[in-house]
XYZ file of C-alpha atoms in Angstrom:
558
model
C -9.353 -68.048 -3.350
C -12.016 -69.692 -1.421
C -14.368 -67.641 0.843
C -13.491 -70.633 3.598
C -9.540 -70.135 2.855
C -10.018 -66.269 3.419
C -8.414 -65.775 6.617
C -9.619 -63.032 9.114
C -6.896 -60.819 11.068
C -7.052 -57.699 12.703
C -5.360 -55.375 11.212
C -2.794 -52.739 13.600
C -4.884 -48.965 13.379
C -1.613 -47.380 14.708
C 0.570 -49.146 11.872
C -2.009 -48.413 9.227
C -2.330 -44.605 9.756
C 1.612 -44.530 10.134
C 1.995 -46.313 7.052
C -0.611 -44.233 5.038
C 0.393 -40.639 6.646
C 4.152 -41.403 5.768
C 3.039 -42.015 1.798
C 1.094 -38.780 2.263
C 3.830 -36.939 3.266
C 6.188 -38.429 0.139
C 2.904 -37.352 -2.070
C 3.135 -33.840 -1.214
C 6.263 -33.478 -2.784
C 5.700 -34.981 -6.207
C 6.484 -33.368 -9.338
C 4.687 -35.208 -11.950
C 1.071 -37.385 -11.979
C 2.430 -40.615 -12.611
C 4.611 -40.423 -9.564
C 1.555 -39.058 -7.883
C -0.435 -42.128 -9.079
C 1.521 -44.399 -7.771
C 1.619 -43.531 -3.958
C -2.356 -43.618 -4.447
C -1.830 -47.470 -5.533
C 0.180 -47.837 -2.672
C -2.604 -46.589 -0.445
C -5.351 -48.364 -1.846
C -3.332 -51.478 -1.346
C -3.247 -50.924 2.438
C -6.895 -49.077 2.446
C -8.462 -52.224 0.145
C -7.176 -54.597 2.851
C -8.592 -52.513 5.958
C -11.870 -52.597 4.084
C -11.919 -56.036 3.361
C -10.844 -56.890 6.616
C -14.119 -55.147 8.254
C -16.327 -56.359 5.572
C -15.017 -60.339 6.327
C -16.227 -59.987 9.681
C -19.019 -58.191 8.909
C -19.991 -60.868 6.799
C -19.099 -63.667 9.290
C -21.270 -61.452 12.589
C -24.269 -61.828 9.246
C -24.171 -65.160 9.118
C -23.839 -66.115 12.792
C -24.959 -63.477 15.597
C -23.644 -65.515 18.354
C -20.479 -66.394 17.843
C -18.337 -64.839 20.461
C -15.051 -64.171 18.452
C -17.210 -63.073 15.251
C -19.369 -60.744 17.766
C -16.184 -59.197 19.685
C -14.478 -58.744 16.290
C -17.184 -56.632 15.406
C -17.580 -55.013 18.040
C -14.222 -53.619 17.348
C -15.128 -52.130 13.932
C -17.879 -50.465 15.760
C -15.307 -48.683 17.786
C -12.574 -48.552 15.811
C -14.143 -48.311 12.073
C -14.359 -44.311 12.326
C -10.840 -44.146 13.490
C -9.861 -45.474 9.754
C -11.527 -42.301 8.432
C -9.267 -39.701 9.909
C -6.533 -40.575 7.496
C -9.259 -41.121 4.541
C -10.018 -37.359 5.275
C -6.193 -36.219 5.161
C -6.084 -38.160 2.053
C -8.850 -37.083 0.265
C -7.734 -33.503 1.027
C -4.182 -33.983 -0.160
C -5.667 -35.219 -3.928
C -8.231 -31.969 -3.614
C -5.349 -29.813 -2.682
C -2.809 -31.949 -5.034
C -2.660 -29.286 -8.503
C -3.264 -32.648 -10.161
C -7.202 -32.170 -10.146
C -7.404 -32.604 -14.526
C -5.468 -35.801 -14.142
C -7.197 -37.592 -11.416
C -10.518 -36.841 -13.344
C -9.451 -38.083 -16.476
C -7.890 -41.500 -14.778
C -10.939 -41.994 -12.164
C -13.612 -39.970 -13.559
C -15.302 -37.075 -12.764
C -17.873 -38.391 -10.257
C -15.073 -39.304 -8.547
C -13.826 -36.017 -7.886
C -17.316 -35.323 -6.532
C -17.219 -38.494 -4.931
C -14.911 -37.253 -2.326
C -15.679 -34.123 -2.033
C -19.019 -35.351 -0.320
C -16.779 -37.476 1.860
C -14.710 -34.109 2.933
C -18.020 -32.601 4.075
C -19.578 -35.774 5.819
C -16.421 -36.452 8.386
C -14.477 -34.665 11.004
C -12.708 -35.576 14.270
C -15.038 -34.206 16.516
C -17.543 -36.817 15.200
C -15.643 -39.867 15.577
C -17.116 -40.506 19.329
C -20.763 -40.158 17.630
C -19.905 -42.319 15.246
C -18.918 -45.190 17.268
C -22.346 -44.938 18.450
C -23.996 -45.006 15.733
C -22.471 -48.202 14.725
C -22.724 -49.758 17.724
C -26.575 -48.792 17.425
C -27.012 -50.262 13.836
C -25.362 -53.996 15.126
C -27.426 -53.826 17.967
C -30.193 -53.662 15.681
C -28.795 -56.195 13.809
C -29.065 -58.411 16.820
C -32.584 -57.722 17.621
C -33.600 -59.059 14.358
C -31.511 -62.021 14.944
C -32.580 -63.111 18.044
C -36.151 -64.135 17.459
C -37.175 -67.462 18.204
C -41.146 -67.762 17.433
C -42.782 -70.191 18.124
C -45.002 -71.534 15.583
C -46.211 -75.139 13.882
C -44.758 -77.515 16.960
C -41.046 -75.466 16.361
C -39.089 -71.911 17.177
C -38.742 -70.642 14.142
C -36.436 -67.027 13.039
C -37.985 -64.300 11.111
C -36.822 -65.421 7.846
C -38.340 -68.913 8.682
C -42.002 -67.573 9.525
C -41.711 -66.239 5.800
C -43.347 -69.875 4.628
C -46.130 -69.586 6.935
C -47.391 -65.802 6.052
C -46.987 -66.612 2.179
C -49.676 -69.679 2.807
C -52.051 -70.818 0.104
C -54.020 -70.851 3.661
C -55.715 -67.924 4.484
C -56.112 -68.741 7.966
C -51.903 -69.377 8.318
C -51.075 -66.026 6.473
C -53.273 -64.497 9.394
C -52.325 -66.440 12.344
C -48.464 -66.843 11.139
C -48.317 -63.011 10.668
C -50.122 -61.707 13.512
C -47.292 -64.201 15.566
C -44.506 -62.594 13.450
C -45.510 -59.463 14.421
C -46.219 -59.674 17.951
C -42.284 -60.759 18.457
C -41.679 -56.522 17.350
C -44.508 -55.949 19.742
C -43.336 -57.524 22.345
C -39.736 -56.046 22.234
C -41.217 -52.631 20.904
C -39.491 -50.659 23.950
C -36.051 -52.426 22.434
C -37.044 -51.040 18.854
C -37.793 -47.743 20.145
C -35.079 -47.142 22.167
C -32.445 -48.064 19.058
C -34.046 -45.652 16.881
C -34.401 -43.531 19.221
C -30.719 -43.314 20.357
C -29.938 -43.198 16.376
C -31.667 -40.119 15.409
C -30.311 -38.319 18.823
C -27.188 -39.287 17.762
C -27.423 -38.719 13.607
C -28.586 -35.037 14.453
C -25.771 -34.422 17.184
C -23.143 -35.440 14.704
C -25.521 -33.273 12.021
C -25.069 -29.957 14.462
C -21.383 -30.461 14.765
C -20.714 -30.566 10.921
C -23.121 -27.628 10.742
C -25.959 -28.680 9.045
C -29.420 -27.540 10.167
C -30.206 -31.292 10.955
C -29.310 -34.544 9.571
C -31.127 -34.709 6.372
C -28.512 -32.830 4.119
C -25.849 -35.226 5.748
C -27.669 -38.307 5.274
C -27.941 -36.960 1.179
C -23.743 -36.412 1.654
C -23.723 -40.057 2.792
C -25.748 -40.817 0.067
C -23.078 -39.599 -2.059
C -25.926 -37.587 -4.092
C -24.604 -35.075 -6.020
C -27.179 -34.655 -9.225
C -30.716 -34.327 -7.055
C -31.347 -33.058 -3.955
C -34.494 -33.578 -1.314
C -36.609 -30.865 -3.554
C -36.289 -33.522 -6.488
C -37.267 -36.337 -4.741
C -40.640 -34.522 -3.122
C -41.530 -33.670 -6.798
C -41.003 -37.570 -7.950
C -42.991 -38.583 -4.774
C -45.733 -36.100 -6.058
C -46.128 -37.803 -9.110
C -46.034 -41.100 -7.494
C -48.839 -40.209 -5.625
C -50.898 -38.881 -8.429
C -50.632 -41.260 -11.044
C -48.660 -44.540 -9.395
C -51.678 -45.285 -6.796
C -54.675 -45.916 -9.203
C -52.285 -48.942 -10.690
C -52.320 -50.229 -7.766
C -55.483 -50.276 -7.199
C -56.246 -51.853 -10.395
C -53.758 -54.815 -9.488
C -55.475 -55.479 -5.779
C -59.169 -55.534 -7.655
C -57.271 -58.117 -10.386
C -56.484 -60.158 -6.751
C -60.125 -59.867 -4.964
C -61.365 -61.192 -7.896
C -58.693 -64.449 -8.585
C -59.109 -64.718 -4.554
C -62.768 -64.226 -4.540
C -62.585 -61.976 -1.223
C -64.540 -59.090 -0.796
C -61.573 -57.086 1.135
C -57.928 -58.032 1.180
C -55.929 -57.844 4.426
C -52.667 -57.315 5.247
C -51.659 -60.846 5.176
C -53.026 -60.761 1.651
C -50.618 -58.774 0.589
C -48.007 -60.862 -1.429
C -51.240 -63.503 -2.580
C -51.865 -63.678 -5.560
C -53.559 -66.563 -6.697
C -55.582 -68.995 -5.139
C -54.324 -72.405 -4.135
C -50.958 -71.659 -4.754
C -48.483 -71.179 -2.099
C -45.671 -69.830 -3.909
C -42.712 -72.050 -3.292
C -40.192 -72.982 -6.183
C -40.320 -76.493 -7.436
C -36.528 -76.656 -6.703
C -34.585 -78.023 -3.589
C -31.527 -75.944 -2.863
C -29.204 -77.933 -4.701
C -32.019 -77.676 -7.556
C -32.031 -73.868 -7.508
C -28.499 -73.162 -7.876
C -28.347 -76.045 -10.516
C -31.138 -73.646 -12.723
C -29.026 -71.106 -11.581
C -26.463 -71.845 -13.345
C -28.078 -73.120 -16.413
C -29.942 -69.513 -16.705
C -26.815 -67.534 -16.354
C -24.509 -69.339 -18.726
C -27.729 -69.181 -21.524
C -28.334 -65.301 -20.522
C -24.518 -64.025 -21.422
C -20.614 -65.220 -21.546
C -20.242 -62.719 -18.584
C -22.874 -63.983 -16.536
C -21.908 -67.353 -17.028
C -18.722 -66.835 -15.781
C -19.226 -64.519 -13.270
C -21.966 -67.330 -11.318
C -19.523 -70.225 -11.965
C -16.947 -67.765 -10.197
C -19.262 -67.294 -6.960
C -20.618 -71.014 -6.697
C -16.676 -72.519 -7.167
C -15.450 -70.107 -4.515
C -18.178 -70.146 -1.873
C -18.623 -66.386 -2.230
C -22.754 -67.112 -1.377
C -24.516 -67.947 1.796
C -27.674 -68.792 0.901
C -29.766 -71.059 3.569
C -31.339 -69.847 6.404
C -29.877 -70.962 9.791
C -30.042 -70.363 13.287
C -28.732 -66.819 14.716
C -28.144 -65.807 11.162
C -29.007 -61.888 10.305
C -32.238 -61.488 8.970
C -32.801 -59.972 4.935
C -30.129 -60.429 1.862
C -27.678 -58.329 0.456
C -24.463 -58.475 -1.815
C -20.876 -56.513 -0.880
C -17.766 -56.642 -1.925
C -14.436 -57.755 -0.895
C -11.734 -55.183 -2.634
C -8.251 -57.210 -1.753
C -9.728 -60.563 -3.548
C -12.194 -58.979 -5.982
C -14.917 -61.023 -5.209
C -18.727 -60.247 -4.642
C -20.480 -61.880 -1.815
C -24.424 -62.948 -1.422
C -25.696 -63.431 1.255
C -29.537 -64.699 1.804
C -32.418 -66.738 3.812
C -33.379 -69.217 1.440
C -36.461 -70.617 3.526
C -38.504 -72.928 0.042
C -40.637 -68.918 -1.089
C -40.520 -67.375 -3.783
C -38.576 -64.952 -2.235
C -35.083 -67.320 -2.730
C -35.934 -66.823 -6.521
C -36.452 -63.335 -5.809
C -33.893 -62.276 -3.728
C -31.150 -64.354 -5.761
C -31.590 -62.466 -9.167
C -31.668 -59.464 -7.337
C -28.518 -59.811 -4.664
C -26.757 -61.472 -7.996
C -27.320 -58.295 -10.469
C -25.491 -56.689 -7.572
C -22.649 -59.104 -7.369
C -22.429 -59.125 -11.524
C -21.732 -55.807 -11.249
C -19.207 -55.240 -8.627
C -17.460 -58.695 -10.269
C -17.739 -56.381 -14.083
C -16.374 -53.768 -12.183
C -13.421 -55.595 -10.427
C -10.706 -54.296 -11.898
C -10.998 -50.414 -9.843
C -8.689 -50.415 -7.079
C -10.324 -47.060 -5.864
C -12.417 -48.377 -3.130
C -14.768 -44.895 -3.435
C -15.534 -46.109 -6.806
C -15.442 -49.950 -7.234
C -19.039 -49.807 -5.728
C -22.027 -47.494 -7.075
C -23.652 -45.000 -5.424
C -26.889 -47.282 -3.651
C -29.273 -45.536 -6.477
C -27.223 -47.122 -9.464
C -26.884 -50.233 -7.536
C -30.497 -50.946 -7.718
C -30.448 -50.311 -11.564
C -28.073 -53.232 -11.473
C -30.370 -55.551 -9.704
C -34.005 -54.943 -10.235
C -33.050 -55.264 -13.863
C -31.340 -58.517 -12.996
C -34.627 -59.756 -11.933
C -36.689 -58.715 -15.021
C -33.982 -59.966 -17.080
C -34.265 -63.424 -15.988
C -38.257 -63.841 -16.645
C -37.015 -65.943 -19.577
C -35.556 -68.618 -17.363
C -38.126 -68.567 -14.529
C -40.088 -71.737 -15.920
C -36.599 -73.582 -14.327
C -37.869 -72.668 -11.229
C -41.361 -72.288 -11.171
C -42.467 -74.809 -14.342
C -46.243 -74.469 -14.837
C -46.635 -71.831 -12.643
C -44.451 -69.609 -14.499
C -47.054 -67.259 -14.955
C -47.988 -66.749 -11.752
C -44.374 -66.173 -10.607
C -44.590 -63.079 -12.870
C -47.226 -62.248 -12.217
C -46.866 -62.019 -8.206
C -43.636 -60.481 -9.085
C -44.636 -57.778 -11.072
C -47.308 -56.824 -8.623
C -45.014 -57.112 -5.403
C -42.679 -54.612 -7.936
C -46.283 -52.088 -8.106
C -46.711 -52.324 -4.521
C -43.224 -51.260 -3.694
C -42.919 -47.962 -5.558
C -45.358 -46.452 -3.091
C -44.118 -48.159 -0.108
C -40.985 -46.797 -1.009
C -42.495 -43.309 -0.739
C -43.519 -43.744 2.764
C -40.243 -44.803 4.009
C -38.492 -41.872 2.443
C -41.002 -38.834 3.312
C -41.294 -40.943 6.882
C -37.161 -40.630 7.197
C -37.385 -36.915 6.126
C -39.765 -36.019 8.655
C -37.870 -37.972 11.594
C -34.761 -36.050 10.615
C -36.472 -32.563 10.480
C -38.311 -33.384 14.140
C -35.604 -35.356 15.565
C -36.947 -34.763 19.386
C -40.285 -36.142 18.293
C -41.856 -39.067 20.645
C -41.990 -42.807 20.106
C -45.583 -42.537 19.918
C -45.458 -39.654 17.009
C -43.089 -41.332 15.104
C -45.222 -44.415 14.496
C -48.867 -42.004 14.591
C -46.737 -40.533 11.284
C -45.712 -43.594 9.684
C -49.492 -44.837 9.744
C -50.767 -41.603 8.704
C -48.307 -41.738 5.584
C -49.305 -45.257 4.796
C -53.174 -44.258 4.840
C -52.246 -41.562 1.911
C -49.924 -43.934 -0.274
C -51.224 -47.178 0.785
C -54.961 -46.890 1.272
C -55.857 -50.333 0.825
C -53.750 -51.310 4.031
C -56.282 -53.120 6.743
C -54.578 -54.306 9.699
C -57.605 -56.394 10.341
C -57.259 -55.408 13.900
C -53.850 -55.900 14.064
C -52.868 -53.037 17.339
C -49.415 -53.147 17.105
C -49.783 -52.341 13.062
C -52.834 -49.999 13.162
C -50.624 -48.029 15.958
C -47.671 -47.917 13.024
C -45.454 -50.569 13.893
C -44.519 -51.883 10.529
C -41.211 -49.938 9.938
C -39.678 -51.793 12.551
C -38.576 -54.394 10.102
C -37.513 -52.332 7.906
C -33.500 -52.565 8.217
C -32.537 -49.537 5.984
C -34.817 -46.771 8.294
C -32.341 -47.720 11.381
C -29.046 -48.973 9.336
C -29.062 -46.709 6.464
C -30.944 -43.867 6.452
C -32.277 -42.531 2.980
C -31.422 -45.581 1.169
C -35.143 -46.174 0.167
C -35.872 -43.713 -2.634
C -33.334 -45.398 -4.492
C -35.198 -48.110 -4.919
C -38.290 -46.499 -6.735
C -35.316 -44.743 -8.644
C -34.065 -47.753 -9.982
C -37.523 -49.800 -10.103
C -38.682 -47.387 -13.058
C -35.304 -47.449 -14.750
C -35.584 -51.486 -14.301
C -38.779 -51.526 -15.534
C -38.127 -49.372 -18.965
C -35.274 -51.831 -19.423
C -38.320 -54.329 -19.165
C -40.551 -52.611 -21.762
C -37.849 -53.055 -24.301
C -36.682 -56.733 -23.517
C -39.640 -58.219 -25.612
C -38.814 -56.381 -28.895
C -34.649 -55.582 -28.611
C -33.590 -57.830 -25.989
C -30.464 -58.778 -27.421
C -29.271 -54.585 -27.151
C -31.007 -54.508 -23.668
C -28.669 -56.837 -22.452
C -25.929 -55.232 -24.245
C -26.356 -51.939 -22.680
C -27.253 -53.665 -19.215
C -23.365 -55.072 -19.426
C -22.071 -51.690 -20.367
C -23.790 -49.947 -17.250
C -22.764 -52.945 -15.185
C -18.579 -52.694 -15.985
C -16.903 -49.260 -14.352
C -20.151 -48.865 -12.996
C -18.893 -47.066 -10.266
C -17.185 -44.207 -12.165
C -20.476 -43.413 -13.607
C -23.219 -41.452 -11.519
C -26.975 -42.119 -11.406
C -28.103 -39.612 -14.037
C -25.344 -40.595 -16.455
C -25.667 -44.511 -15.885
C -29.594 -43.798 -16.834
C -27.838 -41.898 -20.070
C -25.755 -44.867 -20.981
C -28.337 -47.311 -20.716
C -30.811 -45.130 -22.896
C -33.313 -44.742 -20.272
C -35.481 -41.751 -19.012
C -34.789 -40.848 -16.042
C -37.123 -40.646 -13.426
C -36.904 -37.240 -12.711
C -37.940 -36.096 -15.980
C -42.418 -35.277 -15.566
C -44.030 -37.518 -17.365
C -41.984 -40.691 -16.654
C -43.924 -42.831 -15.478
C -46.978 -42.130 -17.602
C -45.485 -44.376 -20.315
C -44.215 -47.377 -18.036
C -47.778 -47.245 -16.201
C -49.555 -48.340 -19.820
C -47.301 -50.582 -20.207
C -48.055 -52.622 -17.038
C -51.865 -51.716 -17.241
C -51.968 -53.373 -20.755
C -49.745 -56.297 -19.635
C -51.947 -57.052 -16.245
C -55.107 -57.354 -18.681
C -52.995 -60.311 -20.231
């Protein structure tokens, strides 16, 4: 079926909770698994098409913010979405509470089993009001994002637009084009504040009533974290600090000199080489032609698995007006199909953002065949296994895009990956210091994101810059308001991606074997044991990084 031939329709909350309660109720009486196993089916039938349902119009509100159906539509999942999870809760509890605990582990794994026991803890009734909140909080977000029209080079131009002009080979247009990017969050700052605001009031509220101290063991539940906790990830953004920085460092004085600059700025940031504004050498048609071309040459799988999304219209690609800003990849259970969506704007950032919201979509499309909505998607920190490594694994192929400057793509790649580890820290330590302090002022909240950038990104200058020298950055940054403590993940996942990297050039044929493996039932599998199966260290372990930090030393000398 064709995205286009997908038809929306509401579905009827009062028929679906009748429907699923009265399956319960014939559950509770059954005297063997099998006849157990079959009421789930029949409740994952009606749950997978509830799901896809809000994730259709989710995916329609993405793609255009101002259409009044698409925006009342979701509007209602706002409201109604947490009213779905009352009879989730009743029947998670009656598979807890079932006697058939050995047999649902062995059919859907045990990470499964822990799966929704998170989910018991995470939800009650009383928090349904809160919830509502929240969402409507996250689209309202959303919407912010999606509303700016700048102003720039004789046209109004959306965020994902002004991309082109802050990626420049001019030095003069990164400035001027980012300094008018970032006066649009400037301007609206109030707007900003008073979302995020609203959203940590609210996130602690619903905290207190599930009796947690504050939100940050909840947002972990959400998480659906159930190898590390928050002690773990302080003692990985130790060594992050210690030993990640000084590679950094050594990349930025690799870019003075190329540059020849004397101190980079913040619009320097994704530069790497002179004279050469990043852009692909493919149109849009071009790009999804090479595409193609690299995934059937890369694997069977793959080859099959992009012909799927390009014949079915499961990508939106092209940046439009009153589209959502960013990229991302879900997943529509009742059809099995992945779906992309994206900003191409001509950057390097299409190339970019395609491997990586594709390694997503190869894996929910390997994965296809689990009904069990907990478990047909990964927990976020296996996710980004999934897709990081999708965008080392493709270096082969990236001459298709890039031709000559090949090089330089991985090169400005590789770095943008350095830069991000520690970024990635300041989001995360900056979310678990909201969530301890949730009554703490506009004003503190971005006087503690700047002081956390100055300790794990000292190079930062602002060049003047108020709005960023006063710690306005983070208002970009989706996942801080939408979903809090999805950030560490990607550091997670970055130095898993990058060990699968160190191998490629010497065993690349069983890298991509045990890249596959990971990908299919991925969701049945949790981080630490996804790291297992694809015979990688995982990040927790001390001394990690020391290896994988050589390894891109030696290669930046190159």
């Amino acid at each position: 079926m064709k995205f286009s031939e997908y038809k929306y329709e509401r579905p009827n909350l009062n028929e679906i909770n009748t429907k699923i309660l009265s399956i319960i109720k014939e559950m509770k009486a059954c005297k063997t698994f099998k006849e157990f196993d079959n009421y789930i089916n029949e409740i994952n039938k009606i749950r997978n098409h509830v799901e896809s349902m809000k994730t259709l119009i989710s995916i329609k509100y993405s793609i255009n913010t101002s259409d009044e159906y698409i925006v009342n539509e979701n509007k209602y999942w706002d409201e109604y979405g947490p009213e779905y999870k009352k009879t989730d809760k009743i029947f998670y509890e009656t598979l807890v509470n079932s006697g058939f605990d050995e047999d649902i582990k062995n059919k859907y794994g045990n990470h499964f089993f822990k799966l929704i026991q998170c989910s018991l803890k995470e939800f009650s009734e009383d928090i349904i009001e809160e919830l509502k909140i929240e969402n409507r909080l996250c689209s309202e977000y959303t919407k912010l994002l999606a509303s700016a029209k700048i102003f720039y080079n004789g046209k109004y131009n959306n965020l994902s637009q002004m991309n082109k002009y802050m990626i420049s080979e001019d030095r003069e247009e990164r400035r001027k084009s980012s300094e008018r990017f970032y006066k649009y969050f400037e301007l609206i700052e109030d707007e900003f504040d008073e979302v995020f605001d609203k959203l940590v009031k609210v996130r602690h509220k619903i905290a207190k009533k599930l009796g947690f101290e504050n939100f940050i063991e909840l947002g972990y539940l959400r998480m659906k974290r159930t190898e590390y906790d928050e002690n773990d990830v302080q003692k990985f953004r130790n060594e992050v600090k210690e030993k990640w920085i000084p590679l950094v460092n050594i990349f930025n004085k690799q870019k003075k000199d190329r540059l020849g600059i004397q101190e980079l700025k913040y619009y320097d940031d994704d530069i790497e080489y002179p004279g050469w504004n990043m852009e692909p050498v493919a149109n849009y048609d071009e790009t999804i032609k090479a595409a193609s071309k690299m995934y059937h040459e890369l694997s069977k799988e793959t080859g099959e698995f992009f012909d799927f999304m390009v014949e079915n219209e499961f990508m939106d690609l092209e940046t439009k007006e009153s589209k959502g800003f960013g990229g991302y990849c879900t997943y529509i259970p009742e059809i099995k199909a992945p779906f992309v969506f994206s900003n191409f704007n001509k950057t390097f950032d299409d190339i970019d953002t395609l491997t990586h919201e594709v390694g997503h979509g190869f894996q929910l499309y390997m994965s296809r065949d689990i009904d069990m909505p907990e478990i047909n998607f990964p927990t976020l920190d296996c996710c980004e296994i999934h897709s990081m490594s999708m965008e080392l694994l493709t270096w082969p192929w990236m001459k298709l895009f890039f031709k000559e400057d090949e090089y330089k793509f991985k090169r400005t790649h590789m770095a943008i990956i350095v830069k991000l580890i520690p970024y990635c820290m300041i989001v995360d330590e900056f979310q678990h210091i909201i969530y301890k302090n949730p009554n703490m002022t506009c004003n503190e909240r971005r006087k503690e994101w700047r002081r956390l950038e100055k300790i794990y990104t000292p190079w930062k200058n602002y060049d003047g810059m108020k709005f960023l020298e006063n710690g306005g950055w983070w208002f970009k940054q989706g996942h801080i308001f939408k979903n809090p403590f999805y950030y560490i993940d990607y550091a997670l996942a970055e130095v898993c991606a990058l060990q699968i990297w160190d191998k490629m050039e010497d065993d690349y044929e069983n890298v991509l074997e045990n890249y596959i493996k990971i990908c299919t039932n991925a969701g049945k599998r949790s981080f630490l044991e996804t790291v297992k199966d694809g015979e990688l260290v995982s990040p927790f372990d001390k001394g990690c990084l020391d290896s994988i930090i050589e390894k891109i030393y030696t290669w930046s000398l190159k």
